[in-house]
PDB file of C-alpha atoms in Angstrom:
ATOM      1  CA  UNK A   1     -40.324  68.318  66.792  1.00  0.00           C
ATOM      2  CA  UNK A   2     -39.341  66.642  69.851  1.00  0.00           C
ATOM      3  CA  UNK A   3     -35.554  66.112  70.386  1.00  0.00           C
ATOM      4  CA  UNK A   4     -34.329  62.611  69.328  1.00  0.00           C
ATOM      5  CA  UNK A   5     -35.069  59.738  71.949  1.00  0.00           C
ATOM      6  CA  UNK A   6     -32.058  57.743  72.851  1.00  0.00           C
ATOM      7  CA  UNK A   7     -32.592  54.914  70.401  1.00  0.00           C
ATOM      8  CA  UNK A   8     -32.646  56.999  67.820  1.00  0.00           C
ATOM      9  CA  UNK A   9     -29.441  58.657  68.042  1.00  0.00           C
ATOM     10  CA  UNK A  10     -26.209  57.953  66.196  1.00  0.00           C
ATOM     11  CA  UNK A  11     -23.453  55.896  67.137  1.00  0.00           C
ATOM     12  CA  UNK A  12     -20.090  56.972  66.501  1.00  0.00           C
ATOM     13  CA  UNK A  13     -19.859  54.246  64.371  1.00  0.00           C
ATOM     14  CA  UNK A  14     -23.334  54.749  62.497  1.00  0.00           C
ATOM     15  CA  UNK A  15     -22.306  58.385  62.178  1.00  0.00           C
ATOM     16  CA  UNK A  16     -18.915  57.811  60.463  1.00  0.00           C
ATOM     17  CA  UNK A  17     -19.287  54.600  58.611  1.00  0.00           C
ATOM     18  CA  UNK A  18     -22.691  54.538  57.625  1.00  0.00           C
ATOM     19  CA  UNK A  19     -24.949  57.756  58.324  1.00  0.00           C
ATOM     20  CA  UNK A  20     -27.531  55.305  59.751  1.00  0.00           C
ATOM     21  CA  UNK A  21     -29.929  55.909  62.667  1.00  0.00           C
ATOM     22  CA  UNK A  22     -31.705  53.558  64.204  1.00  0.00           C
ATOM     23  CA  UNK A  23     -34.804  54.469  61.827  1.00  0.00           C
ATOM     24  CA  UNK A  24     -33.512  55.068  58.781  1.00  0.00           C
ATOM     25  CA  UNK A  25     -30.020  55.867  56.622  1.00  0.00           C
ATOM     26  CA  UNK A  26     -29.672  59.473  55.663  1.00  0.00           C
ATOM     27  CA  UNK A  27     -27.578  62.206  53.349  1.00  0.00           C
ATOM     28  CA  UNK A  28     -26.466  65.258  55.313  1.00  0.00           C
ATOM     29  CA  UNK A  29     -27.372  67.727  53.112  1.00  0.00           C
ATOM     30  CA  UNK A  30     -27.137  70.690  55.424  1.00  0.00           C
ATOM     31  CA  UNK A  31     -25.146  71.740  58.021  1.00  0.00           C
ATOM     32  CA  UNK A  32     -25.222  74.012  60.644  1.00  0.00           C
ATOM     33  CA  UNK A  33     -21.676  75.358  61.975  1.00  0.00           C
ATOM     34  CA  UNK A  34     -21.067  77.688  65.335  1.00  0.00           C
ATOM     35  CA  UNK A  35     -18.382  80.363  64.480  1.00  0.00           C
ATOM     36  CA  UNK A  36     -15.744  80.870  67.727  1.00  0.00           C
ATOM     37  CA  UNK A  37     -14.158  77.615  69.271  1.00  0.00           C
ATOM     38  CA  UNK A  38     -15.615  75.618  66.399  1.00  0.00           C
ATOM     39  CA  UNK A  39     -15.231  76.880  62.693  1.00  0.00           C
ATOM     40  CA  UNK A  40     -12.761  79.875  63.732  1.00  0.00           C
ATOM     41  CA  UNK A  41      -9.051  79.284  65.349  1.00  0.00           C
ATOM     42  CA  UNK A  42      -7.463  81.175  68.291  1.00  0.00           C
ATOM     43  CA  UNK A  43      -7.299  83.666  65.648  1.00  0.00           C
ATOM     44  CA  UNK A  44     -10.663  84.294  65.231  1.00  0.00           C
ATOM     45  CA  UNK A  45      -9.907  83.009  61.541  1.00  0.00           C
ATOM     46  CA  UNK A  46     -11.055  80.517  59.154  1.00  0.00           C
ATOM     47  CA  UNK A  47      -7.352  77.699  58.860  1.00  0.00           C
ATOM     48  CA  UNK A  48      -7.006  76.839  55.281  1.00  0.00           C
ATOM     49  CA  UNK A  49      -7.461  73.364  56.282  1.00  0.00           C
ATOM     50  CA  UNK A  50     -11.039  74.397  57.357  1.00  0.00           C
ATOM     51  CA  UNK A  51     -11.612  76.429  54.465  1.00  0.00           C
ATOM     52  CA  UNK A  52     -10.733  73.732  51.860  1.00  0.00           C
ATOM     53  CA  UNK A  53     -12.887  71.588  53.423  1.00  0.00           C
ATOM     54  CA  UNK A  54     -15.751  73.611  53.309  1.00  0.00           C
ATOM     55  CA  UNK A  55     -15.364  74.577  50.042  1.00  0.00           C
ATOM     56  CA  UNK A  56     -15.610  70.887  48.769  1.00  0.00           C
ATOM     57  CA  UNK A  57     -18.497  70.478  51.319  1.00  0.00           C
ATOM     58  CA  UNK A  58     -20.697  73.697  49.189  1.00  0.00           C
ATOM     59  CA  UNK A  59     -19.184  72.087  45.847  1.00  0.00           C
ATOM     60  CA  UNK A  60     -20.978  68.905  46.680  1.00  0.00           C
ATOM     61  CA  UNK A  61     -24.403  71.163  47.112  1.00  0.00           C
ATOM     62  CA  UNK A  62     -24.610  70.830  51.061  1.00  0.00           C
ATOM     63  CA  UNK A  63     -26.277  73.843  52.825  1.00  0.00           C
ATOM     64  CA  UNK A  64     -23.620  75.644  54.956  1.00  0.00           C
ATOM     65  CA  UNK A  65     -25.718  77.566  57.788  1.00  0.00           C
ATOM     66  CA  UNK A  66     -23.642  79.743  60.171  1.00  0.00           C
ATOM     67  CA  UNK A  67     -25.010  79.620  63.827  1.00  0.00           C
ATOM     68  CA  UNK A  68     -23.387  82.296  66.078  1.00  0.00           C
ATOM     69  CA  UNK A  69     -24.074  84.121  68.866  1.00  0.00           C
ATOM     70  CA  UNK A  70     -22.653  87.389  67.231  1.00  0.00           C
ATOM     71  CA  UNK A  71     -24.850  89.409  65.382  1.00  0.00           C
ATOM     72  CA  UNK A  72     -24.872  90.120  61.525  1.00  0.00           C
ATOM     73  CA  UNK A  73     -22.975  92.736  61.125  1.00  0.00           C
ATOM     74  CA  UNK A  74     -20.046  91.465  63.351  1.00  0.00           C
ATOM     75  CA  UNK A  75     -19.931  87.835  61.608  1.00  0.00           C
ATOM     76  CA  UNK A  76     -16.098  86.748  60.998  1.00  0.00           C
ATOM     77  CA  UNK A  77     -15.571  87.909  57.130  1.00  0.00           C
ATOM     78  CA  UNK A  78     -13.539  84.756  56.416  1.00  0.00           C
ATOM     79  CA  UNK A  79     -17.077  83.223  56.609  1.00  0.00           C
ATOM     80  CA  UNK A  80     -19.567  85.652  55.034  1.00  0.00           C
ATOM     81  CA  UNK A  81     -17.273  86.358  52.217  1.00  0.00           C
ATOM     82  CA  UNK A  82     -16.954  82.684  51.654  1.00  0.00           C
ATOM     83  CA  UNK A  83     -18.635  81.694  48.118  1.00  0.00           C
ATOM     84  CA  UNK A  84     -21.601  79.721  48.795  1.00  0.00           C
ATOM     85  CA  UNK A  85     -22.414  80.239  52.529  1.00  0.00           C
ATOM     86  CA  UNK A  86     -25.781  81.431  52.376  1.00  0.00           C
ATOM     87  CA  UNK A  87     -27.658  81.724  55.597  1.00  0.00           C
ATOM     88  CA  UNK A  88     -26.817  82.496  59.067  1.00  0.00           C
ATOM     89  CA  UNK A  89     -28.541  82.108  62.082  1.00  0.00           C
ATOM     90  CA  UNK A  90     -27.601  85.304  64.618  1.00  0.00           C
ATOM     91  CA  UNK A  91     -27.733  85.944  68.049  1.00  0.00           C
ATOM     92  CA  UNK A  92     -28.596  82.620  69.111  1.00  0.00           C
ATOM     93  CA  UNK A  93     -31.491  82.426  66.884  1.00  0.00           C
ATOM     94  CA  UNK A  94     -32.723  85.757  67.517  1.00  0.00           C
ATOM     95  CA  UNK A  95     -32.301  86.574  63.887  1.00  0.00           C
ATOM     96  CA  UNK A  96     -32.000  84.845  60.420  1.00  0.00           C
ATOM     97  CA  UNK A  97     -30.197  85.861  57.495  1.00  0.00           C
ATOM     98  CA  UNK A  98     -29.513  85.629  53.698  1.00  0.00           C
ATOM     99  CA  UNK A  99     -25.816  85.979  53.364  1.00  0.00           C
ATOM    100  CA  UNK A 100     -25.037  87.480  50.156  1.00  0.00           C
ATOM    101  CA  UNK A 101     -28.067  89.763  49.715  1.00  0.00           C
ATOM    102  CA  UNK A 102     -27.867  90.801  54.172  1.00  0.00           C
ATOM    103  CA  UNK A 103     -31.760  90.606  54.196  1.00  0.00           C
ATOM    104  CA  UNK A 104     -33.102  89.059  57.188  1.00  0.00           C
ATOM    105  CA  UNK A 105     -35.582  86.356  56.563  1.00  0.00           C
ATOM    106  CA  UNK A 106     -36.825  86.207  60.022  1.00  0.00           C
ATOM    107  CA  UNK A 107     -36.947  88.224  63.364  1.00  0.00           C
ATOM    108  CA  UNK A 108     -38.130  88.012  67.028  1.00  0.00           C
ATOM    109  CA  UNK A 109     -37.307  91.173  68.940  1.00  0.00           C
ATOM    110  CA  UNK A 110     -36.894  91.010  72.697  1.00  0.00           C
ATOM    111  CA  UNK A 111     -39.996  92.332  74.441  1.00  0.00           C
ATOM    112  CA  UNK A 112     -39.982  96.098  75.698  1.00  0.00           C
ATOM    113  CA  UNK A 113     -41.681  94.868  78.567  1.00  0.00           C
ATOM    114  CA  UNK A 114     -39.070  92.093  79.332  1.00  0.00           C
ATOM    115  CA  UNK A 115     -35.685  94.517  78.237  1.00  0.00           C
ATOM    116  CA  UNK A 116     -36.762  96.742  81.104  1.00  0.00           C
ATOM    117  CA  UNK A 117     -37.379  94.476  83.624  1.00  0.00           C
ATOM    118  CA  UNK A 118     -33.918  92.670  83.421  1.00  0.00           C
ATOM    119  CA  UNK A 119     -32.480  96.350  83.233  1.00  0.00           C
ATOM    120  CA  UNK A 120     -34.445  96.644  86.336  1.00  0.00           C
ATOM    121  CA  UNK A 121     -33.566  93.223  88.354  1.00  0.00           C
ATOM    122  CA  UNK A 122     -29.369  93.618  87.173  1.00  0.00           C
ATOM    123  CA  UNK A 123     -29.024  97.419  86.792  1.00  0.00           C
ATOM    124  CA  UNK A 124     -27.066  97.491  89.911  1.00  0.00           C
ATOM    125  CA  UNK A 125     -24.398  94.834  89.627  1.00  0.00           C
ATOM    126  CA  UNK A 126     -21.158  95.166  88.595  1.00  0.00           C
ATOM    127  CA  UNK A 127     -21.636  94.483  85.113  1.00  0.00           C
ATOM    128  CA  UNK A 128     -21.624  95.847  81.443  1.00  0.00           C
ATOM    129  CA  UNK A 129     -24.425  95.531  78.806  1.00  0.00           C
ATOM    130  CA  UNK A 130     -24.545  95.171  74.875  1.00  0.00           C
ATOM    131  CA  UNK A 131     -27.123  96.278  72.454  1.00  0.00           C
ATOM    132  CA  UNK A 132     -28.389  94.552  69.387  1.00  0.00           C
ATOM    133  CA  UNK A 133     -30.267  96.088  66.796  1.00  0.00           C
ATOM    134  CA  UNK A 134     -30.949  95.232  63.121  1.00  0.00           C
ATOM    135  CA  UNK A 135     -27.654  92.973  62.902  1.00  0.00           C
ATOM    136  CA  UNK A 136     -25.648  95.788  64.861  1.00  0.00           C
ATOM    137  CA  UNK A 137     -24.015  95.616  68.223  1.00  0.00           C
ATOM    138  CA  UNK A 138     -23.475  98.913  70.281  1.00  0.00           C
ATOM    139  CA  UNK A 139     -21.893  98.870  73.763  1.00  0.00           C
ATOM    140  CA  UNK A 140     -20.783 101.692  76.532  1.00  0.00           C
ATOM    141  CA  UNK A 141     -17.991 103.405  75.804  1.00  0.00           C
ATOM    142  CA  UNK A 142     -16.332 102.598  79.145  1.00  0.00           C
ATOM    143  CA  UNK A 143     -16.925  98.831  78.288  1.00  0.00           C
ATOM    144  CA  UNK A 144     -14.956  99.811  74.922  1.00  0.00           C
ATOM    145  CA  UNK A 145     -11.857 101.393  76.442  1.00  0.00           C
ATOM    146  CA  UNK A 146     -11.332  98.852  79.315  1.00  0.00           C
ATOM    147  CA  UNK A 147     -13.122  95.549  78.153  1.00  0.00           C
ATOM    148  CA  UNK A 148      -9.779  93.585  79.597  1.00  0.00           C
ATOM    149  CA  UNK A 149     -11.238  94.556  82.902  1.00  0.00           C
ATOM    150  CA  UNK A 150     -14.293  92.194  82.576  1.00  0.00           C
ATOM    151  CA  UNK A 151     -11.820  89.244  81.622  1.00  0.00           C
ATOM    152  CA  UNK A 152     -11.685  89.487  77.736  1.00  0.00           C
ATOM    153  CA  UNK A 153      -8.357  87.965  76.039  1.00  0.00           C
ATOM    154  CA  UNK A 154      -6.293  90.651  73.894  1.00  0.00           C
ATOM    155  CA  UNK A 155      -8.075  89.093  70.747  1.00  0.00           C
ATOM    156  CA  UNK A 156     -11.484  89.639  72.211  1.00  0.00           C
ATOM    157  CA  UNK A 157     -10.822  92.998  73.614  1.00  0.00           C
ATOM    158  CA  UNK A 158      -9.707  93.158  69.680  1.00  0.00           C
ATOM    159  CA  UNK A 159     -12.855  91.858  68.593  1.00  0.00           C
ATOM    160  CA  UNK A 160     -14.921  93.826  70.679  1.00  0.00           C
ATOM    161  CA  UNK A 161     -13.442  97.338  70.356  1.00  0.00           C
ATOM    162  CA  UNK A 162     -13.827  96.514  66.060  1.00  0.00           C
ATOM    163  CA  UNK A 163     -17.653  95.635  66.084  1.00  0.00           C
ATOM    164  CA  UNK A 164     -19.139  97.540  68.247  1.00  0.00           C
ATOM    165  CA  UNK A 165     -20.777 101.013  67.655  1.00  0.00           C
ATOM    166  CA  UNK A 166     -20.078 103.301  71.694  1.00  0.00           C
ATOM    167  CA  UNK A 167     -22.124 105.131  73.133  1.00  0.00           C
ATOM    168  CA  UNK A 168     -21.549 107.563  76.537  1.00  0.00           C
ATOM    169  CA  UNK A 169     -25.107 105.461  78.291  1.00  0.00           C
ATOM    170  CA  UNK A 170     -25.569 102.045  77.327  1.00  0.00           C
ATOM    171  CA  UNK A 171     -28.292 102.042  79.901  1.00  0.00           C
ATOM    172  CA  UNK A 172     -29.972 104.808  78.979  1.00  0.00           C
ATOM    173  CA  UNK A 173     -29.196 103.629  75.251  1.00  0.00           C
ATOM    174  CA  UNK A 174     -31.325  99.815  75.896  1.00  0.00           C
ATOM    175  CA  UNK A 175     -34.374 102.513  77.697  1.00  0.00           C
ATOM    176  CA  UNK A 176     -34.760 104.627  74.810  1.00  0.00           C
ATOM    177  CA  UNK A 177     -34.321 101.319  72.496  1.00  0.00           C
ATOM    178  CA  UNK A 178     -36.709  99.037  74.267  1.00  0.00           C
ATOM    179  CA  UNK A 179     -39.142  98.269  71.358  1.00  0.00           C
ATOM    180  CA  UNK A 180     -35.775  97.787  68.518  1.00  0.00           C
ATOM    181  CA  UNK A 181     -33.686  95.234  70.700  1.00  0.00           C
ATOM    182  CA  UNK A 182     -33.009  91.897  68.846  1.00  0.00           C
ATOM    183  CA  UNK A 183     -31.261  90.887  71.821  1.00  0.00           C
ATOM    184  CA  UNK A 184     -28.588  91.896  74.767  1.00  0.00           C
ATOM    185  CA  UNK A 185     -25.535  90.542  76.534  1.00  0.00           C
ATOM    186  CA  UNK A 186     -24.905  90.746  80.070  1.00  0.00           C
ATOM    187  CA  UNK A 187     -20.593  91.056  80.557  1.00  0.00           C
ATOM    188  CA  UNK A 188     -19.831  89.860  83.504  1.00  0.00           C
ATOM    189  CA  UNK A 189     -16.152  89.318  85.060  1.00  0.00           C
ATOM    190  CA  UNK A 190     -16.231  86.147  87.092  1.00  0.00           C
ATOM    191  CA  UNK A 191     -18.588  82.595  86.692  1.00  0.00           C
ATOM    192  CA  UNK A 192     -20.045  83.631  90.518  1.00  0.00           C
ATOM    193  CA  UNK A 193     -21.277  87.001  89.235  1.00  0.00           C
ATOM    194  CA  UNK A 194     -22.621  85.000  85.663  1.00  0.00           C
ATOM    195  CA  UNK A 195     -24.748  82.488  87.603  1.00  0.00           C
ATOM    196  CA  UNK A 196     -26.009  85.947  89.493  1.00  0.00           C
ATOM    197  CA  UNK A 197     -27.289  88.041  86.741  1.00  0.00           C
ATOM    198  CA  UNK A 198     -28.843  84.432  85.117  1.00  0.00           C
ATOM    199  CA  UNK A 199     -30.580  83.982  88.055  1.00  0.00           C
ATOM    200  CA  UNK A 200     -31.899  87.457  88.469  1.00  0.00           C
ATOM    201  CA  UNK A 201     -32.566  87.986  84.908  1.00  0.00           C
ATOM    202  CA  UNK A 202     -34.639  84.640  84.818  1.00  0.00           C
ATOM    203  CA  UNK A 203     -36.519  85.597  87.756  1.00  0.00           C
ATOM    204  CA  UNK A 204     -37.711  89.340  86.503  1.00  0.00           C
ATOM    205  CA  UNK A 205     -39.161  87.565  83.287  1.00  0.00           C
ATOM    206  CA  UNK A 206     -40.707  84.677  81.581  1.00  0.00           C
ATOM    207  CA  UNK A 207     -40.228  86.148  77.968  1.00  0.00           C
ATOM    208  CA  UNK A 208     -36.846  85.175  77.487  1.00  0.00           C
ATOM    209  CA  UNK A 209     -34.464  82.675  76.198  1.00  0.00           C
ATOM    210  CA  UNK A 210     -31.154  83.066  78.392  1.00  0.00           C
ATOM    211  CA  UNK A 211     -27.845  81.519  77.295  1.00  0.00           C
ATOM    212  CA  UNK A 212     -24.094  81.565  77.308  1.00  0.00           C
ATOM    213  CA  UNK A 213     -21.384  80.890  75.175  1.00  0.00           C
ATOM    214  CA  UNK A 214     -18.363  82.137  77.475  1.00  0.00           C
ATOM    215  CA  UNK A 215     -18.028  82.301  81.136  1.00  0.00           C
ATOM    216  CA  UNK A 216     -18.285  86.243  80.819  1.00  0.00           C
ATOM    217  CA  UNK A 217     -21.401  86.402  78.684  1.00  0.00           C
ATOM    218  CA  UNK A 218     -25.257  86.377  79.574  1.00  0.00           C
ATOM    219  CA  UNK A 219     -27.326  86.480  76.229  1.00  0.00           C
ATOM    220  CA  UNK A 220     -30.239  87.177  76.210  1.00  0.00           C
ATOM    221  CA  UNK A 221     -33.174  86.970  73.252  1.00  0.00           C
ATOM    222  CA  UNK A 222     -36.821  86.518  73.068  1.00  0.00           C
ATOM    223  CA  UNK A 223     -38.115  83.448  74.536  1.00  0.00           C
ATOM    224  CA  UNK A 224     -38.957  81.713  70.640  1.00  0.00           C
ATOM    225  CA  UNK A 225     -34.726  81.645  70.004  1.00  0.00           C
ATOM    226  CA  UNK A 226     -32.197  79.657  70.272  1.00  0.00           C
ATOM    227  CA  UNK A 227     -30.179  77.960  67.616  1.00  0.00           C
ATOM    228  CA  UNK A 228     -32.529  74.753  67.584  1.00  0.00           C
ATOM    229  CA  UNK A 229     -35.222  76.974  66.256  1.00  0.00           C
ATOM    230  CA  UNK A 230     -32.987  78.914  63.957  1.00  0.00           C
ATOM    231  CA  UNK A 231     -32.090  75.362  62.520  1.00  0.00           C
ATOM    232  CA  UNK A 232     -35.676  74.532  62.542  1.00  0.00           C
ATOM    233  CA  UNK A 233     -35.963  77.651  60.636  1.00  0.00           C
ATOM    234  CA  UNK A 234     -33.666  76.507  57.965  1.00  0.00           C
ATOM    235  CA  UNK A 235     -34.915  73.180  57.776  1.00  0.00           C
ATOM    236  CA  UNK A 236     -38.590  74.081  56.579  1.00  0.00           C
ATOM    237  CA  UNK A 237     -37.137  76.943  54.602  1.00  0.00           C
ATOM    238  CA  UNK A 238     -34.849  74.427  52.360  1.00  0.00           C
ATOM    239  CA  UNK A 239     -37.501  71.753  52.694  1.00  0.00           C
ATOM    240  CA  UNK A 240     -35.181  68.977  54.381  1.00  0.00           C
ATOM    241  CA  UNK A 241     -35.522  66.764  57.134  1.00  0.00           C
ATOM    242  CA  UNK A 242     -33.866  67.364  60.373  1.00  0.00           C
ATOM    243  CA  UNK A 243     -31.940  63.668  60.156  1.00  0.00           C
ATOM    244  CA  UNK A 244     -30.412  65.380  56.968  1.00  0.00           C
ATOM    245  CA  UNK A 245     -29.003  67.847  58.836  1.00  0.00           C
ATOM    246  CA  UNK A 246     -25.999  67.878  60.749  1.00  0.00           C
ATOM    247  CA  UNK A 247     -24.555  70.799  63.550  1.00  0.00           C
ATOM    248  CA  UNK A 248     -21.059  71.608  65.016  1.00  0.00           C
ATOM    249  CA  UNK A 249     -20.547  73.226  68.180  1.00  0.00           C
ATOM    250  CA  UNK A 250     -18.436  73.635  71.520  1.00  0.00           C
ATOM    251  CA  UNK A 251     -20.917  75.468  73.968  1.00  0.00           C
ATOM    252  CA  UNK A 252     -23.799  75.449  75.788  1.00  0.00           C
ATOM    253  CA  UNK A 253     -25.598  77.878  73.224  1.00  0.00           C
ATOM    254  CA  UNK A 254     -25.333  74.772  71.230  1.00  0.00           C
ATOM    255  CA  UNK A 255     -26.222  71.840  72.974  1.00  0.00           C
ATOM    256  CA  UNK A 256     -30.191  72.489  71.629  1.00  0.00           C
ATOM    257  CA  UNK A 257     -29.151  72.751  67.916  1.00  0.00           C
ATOM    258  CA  UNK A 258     -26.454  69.863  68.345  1.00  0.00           C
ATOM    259  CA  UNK A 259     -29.305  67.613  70.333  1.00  0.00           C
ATOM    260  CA  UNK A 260     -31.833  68.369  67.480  1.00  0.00           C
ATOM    261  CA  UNK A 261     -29.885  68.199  64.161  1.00  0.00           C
ATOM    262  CA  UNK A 262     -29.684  64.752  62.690  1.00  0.00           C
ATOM    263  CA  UNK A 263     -25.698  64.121  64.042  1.00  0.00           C
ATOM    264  CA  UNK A 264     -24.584  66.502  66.293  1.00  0.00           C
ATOM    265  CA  UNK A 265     -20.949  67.236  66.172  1.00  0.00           C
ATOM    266  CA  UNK A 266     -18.709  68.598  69.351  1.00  0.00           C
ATOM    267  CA  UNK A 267     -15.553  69.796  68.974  1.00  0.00           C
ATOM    268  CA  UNK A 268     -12.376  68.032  71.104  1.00  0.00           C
ATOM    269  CA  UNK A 269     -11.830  71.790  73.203  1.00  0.00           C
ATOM    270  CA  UNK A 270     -16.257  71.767  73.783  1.00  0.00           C
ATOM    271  CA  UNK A 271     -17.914  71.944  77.072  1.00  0.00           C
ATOM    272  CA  UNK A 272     -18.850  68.828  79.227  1.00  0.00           C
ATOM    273  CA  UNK A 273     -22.346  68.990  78.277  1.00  0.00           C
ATOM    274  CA  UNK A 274     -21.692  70.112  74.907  1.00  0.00           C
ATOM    275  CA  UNK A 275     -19.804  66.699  74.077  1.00  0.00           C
ATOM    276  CA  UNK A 276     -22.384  64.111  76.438  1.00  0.00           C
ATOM    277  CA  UNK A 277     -25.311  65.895  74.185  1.00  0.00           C
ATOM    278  CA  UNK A 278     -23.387  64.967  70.642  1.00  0.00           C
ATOM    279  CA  UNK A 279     -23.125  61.938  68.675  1.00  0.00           C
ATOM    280  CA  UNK A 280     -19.625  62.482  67.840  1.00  0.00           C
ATOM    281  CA  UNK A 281     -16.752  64.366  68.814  1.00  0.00           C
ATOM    282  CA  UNK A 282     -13.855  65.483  66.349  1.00  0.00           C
ATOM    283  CA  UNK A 283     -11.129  67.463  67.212  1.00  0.00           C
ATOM    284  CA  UNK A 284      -9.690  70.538  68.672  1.00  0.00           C
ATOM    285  CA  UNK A 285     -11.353  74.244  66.867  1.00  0.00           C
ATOM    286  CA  UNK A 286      -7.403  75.085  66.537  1.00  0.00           C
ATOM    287  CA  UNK A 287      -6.123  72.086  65.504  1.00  0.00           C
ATOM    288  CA  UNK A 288      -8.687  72.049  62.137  1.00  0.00           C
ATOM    289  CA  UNK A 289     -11.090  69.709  63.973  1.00  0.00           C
ATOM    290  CA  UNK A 290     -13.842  71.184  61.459  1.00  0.00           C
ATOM    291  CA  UNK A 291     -12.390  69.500  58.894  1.00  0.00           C
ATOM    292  CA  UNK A 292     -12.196  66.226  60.074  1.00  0.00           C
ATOM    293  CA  UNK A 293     -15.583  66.513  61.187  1.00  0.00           C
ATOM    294  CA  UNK A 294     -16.488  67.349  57.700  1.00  0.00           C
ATOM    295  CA  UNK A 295     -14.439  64.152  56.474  1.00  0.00           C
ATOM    296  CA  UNK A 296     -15.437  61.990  58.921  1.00  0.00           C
ATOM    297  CA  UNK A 297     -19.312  62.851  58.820  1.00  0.00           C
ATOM    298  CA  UNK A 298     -19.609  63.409  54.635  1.00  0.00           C
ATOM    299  CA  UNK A 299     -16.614  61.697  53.256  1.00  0.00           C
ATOM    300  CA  UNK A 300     -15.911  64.254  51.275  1.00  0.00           C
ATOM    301  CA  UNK A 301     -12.667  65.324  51.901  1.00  0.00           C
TER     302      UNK A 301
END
């Protein structure tokens, strides 16, 4: 489904007051939430504000889909262990999940062919690479004991050195795990040396999708992913309409999802392009700007 056309998309004021496009009024009955800078705080945790507010949300029977970059294994716990939250879309739509059972509903592994050759085109830049593999992440152990080096806060150096499996040869480790790779990430420690790998990666390979949620990330997945199609995903799977669906974000992961779900949410602290592709912004991801998305969107709390 195409994205939605300008006349079709919400005004602040259709969004809040009365859920109205252009076409037709609608129920959000699903929504679609990114984890870090949206649902989580400079914590990395779920406020209580948030969490009350999502708890009425599932009470009411809306759909809570988490739609993260991270992959399934190193999903915040405030979130998974959350009763009700039932799906998750991973690694930028790389992989879907059932929450409470772990299975994973749907897969599209990154190419052998197209792992090596961005191995091959960025091998010898000055950067660090992660693994993904059946909802795990691995990284080099070198990353692991210095990851301040590439630019990482305390709490992401934190974050990092808690969820990810070292090994001695990440390089050697994506080689010999060419055919298993749900995706990989590209660290990088400055925005010139980002827009570098991008570039190069782009150019050694058709077969991927290649985004960014941080100014010291390169993700890459197969070329089918990307949040939009994980929401897509969910969509046909629950049998609902995309204008009853509704996405928060702050990146540019999430501009597709945002662009494509039926109102598109961006938080106060989002990127440029993340807010001019929403139909409404709320507040700041550390000042509980979930939950007045949530109230301002469903009316619930």
């Amino acid at each position: 489904m195409a994205d939605k056309s300008t006349a079709e998309r919400y005004t602040v004021t259709q969004c809040i007051e009365t859920q109205c496009t252009a076409v037709q009024c609608i129920t959000v009955r699903c929504v679609a939430l990114d984890m870090d800078r949206t649902t989580l705080n400079r914590e990395g945790r779920l406020s209580e504000n948030n969490r009350k507010a999502l708890e009425r949300v599932i009470a009411s029977g809306v759909h809570i889909i988490i739609a993260s970059g991270r992959a399934f294994e190193t999903l915040p716990r405030d979130m998974v262990e959350l009763p009700g939250v039932e799906y998750a879309i991973t690694l930028n739509g790389a992989a879907m999940y059932h929450v409470p059972t772990g299975k994973c509903l749907k897969r599209s592994r990154l190419s052998a062919k197209a792992a090596e050759a961005i191995i091959k085109a960025t091998e010898g830049q000055p950067v660090s690479y992660e693994a993904f593999i059946d909802g795990t992440a691995y990284a080099g152990n070198d990353f692991l004991e210095n990851p301040e080096a590439f630019g990482l806060t305390p709490q992401a150096a934190a974050y990092v050195r808690t969820t990810r499996h070292g090994v001695d040869d990440i390089v050697r480790f994506l080689h010999e795990n060419k055919h298993r790779l749900d995706g990989m990430d590209m660290i990088v420690h400055d925005a010139a040396l980002q827009k570098k790998v991008w570039e190069l990666a782009a150019e050694a390979t058709d077969e991927v999708y290649i985004t960014s949620s941080a100014s010291n990330l390169v993700e890459i997945a197969d070329r089918n992913a990307g949040k939009k199609a994980g929401l897509v995903f969910f969509t046909e799977l629950l049998g609902l309409r995309r204008e009853e669906t509704a996405a928060f974000g702050d990146g540019d992961n999430d501009i597709e999802m945002i662009r494509y779900a039926g109102c598109g949410i961006a938080m106060g602290n989002a990127s440029e392009a993340c807010k001019k592709a929403a139909d409404y912004i709320t507040g700041h991801h550390d000042e509980d700007g979930l939950a007045e998305g949530l109230r301002d969107i469903l009316k619930l709390i």
